[in-house]
Coordinates of C-alpha atoms in Angstrom, one line a residue:
M14 CA -83.3 57.0 106.0
N15 CA -83.7 59.3 108.9
S16 CA -85.4 57.8 111.9
I17 CA -88.4 59.9 113.0
H18 CA -90.0 59.6 116.4
L19 CA -93.6 59.6 115.9
K20 CA -94.4 59.6 119.6
P21 CA -94.0 63.0 121.4
T22 CA -92.0 63.3 124.5
Q23 CA -93.7 64.6 127.4
K24 CA -91.8 67.1 129.6
F25 CA -92.4 69.7 132.2
I26 CA -90.1 72.7 131.4
T27 CA -89.6 76.1 133.2
F28 CA -88.9 78.5 130.4
S29 CA -86.9 81.7 130.0
K30 CA -86.1 83.7 127.1
Y31 CA -83.0 81.7 126.6
N32 CA -84.5 78.3 126.2
L33 CA -87.7 79.1 124.2
V34 CA -87.1 80.4 120.6
V35 CA -89.4 81.0 117.7
H36 CA -89.1 78.6 115.0
Q37 CA -87.4 80.2 111.7
D38 CA -90.6 79.1 109.7
A39 CA -92.9 80.8 112.2
Q40 CA -91.1 84.1 112.6
K41 CA -93.1 86.1 110.0
A42 CA -96.3 84.9 111.2
L43 CA -95.3 85.9 115.1
L44 CA -94.2 89.4 113.7
I45 CA -97.7 89.9 112.2
W46 CA -99.5 88.4 115.2
H47 CA -97.7 90.8 117.4
Q48 CA -98.6 93.7 115.2
F49 CA -102.2 92.9 115.2
R50 CA -103.0 90.9 118.5
P51 CA -106.0 92.1 120.3
R52 CA -105.3 93.7 123.7
I53 CA -107.4 91.6 125.9
A54 CA -107.0 90.6 129.5
S55 CA -105.8 87.1 129.9
I56 CA -106.8 84.6 132.2
N57 CA -104.6 84.0 135.2
M58 CA -103.4 80.4 134.8
A59 CA -100.6 80.6 137.4
S60 CA -102.8 78.9 140.2
L61 CA -103.6 75.9 138.0
D62 CA -101.7 72.7 138.9
D63 CA -99.0 71.9 136.4
Y64 CA -100.9 68.9 135.0
Y65 CA -104.0 70.8 134.1
R66 CA -102.4 73.6 132.0
P67 CA -102.8 72.7 128.3
P68 CA -99.4 71.3 126.7
L69 CA -97.4 73.3 124.5
R70 CA -96.2 71.6 121.3
L71 CA -92.5 72.4 120.7
V72 CA -89.6 71.1 118.8
S73 CA -86.3 70.6 120.6
K74 CA -83.1 72.3 119.4
P75 CA -79.7 70.6 119.6
N76 CA -78.3 72.9 122.2
G77 CA -81.1 72.0 124.9
A78 CA -83.4 75.0 124.0
Y79 CA -87.0 74.5 122.3
Y80 CA -88.7 76.0 119.2
F81 CA -92.1 77.1 119.4
F82 CA -94.4 77.9 116.4
N83 CA -97.9 78.4 117.7
E84 CA -99.8 79.4 120.8
F85 CA -98.4 82.9 120.5
R86 CA -100.6 84.4 123.1
R87 CA -99.9 81.8 125.5
I88 CA -96.0 81.9 124.9
D89 CA -96.4 85.7 125.4
R90 CA -97.8 85.2 128.7
I91 CA -95.4 82.5 129.7
L92 CA -92.6 84.9 129.0
T93 CA -93.9 87.7 130.7
E94 CA -96.1 86.5 133.6
E95 CA -95.3 82.8 134.2
V96 CA -91.6 82.7 133.8
S97 CA -91.1 80.6 137.2
L98 CA -93.8 78.0 136.4
R99 CA -93.4 74.7 135.0
Q100 CA -95.2 74.1 131.7
P101 CA -96.4 70.8 130.3
C102 CA -94.8 70.2 127.0
L103 CA -95.0 67.7 124.0
I104 CA -91.7 67.8 122.2
T105 CA -92.4 66.5 118.7
A106 CA -90.5 65.8 115.5
E107 CA -90.1 68.7 113.4
S108 CA -92.6 68.8 110.5
L109 CA -92.0 72.1 108.5
Q110 CA -95.4 72.0 106.8
D111 CA -97.3 71.5 110.2
I112 CA -95.2 74.3 111.8
K113 CA -95.9 76.8 109.0
R114 CA -99.5 75.7 109.0
L115 CA -100.0 76.1 112.7
A116 CA -98.2 79.5 112.8
W117 CA -100.3 80.9 110.0
C118 CA -103.6 79.6 111.7
E119 CA -102.6 82.0 114.7
V120 CA -102.4 85.0 112.2
L121 CA -105.7 84.0 110.4
S122 CA -107.5 83.6 113.9
L123 CA -106.9 87.5 114.4
S124 CA -109.5 87.9 111.6
R125 CA -112.2 86.9 114.0
F126 CA -111.4 89.4 116.8
N127 CA -113.5 92.7 117.2
G128 CA -111.5 95.7 116.7
V129 CA -108.9 94.3 114.1
D130 CA -107.9 96.5 111.2
H131 CA -108.9 94.2 108.5
P132 CA -107.3 96.1 105.5
M133 CA -104.0 96.3 107.4
L134 CA -104.1 92.6 108.4
F135 CA -105.1 91.4 104.8
K136 CA -102.3 93.6 103.4
A137 CA -99.8 91.9 105.9
I138 CA -101.0 88.5 105.1
Y139 CA -101.0 89.1 101.5
Q140 CA -97.3 90.6 101.4
N141 CA -95.8 88.2 104.0
S142 CA -97.4 84.8 103.8
P143 CA -97.1 81.7 101.8
K144 CA -100.1 82.3 99.5
Q145 CA -100.9 78.7 98.7
L146 CA -100.9 77.7 102.3
I147 CA -103.1 80.7 103.3
C148 CA -105.5 79.7 100.6
E149 CA -105.6 76.2 101.8
L150 CA -106.1 77.2 105.3
M151 CA -108.9 79.6 104.3
G152 CA -110.6 77.2 102.0
V153 CA -110.3 79.4 99.0
N154 CA -108.8 79.2 95.4
R155 CA -107.4 82.8 95.3
L156 CA -106.3 85.2 98.1
T157 CA -108.5 88.3 97.4
V158 CA -110.2 90.9 99.5
A159 CA -113.6 89.2 98.7
S160 CA -112.1 85.6 100.0
Y161 CA -110.7 87.3 103.0
C162 CA -114.0 89.1 103.9
Q163 CA -115.8 85.8 103.5
F164 CA -113.4 84.1 105.8
A165 CA -113.3 86.8 108.3
G166 CA -117.2 86.9 108.5
I167 CA -117.4 90.6 107.5
S168 CA -118.9 92.3 104.4
Q169 CA -116.8 93.7 101.8
S170 CA -118.5 97.0 102.2
A171 CA -117.5 97.0 105.9
Y172 CA -113.9 96.3 104.8
E173 CA -114.1 99.1 102.4
Y174 CA -115.5 101.5 104.9
Q175 CA -112.9 100.6 107.5
Q176 CA -110.1 101.1 104.7
C177 CA -111.5 104.6 103.8
K178 CA -112.0 105.6 107.5
V179 CA -108.3 104.8 108.2
A180 CA -107.2 106.9 105.1
N181 CA -109.5 109.9 106.0
D182 CA -108.1 109.7 109.6
E183 CA -104.5 109.8 108.4
A184 CA -105.1 112.7 106.2
M185 CA -106.5 114.7 109.1
L186 CA -103.5 114.1 111.3
G187 CA -100.2 116.0 111.1
L188 CA -99.5 119.4 109.9
P189 CA -101.9 121.3 107.7
K190 CA -100.8 121.5 104.0
N191 CA -100.9 125.2 103.8
L192 CA -98.1 126.4 106.1
N193 CA -98.6 130.2 105.5
W194 CA -99.6 130.4 109.2
M195 CA -95.9 129.8 110.0
D196 CA -94.9 133.1 108.3
T197 CA -97.2 135.3 110.5
S198 CA -95.3 138.0 112.3
Y199 CA -96.5 138.5 115.9
G200 CA -94.7 141.8 116.3
S201 CA -92.1 142.6 118.7
H202 CA -92.5 142.7 122.3

């Protein structure tokens, strides 16, 4: 029987791109989060004392690095803006179910932001996520457009309008379907 440490270890760690790695069970969720994350200004936490920053939950790797699996916005900020600052961390035992659950919670939380492309987010979730886990997190029996709309707090007609608007906008972009204008002779100069 494996010995499992139920009490997390507390540490202060200064991170770099070499000692902080996404957990393999959270990679798909992180990719979708990066694709749909809202572009909002972040709060500058650099002036906070180390002890008052919220702790990150991490899992240790054998080579001295750490896996992250949630708090994607905060990790992004740490790796871009707070590289030289010590971060409070809770190093926990690896629980694959909880890692997947927390990672996909990050993706589902995107449905609550203004300006998110709901049809594309739903499509990404539907194609890439573990369906049973998503249904459990959303509190639904089946992952459908209707259940997603109810969870996201939008009407299905708003979802369909957004879907049609994106399709119409894409049709208007690019070259016209009739390219006869390219054969036009402008005469010699």
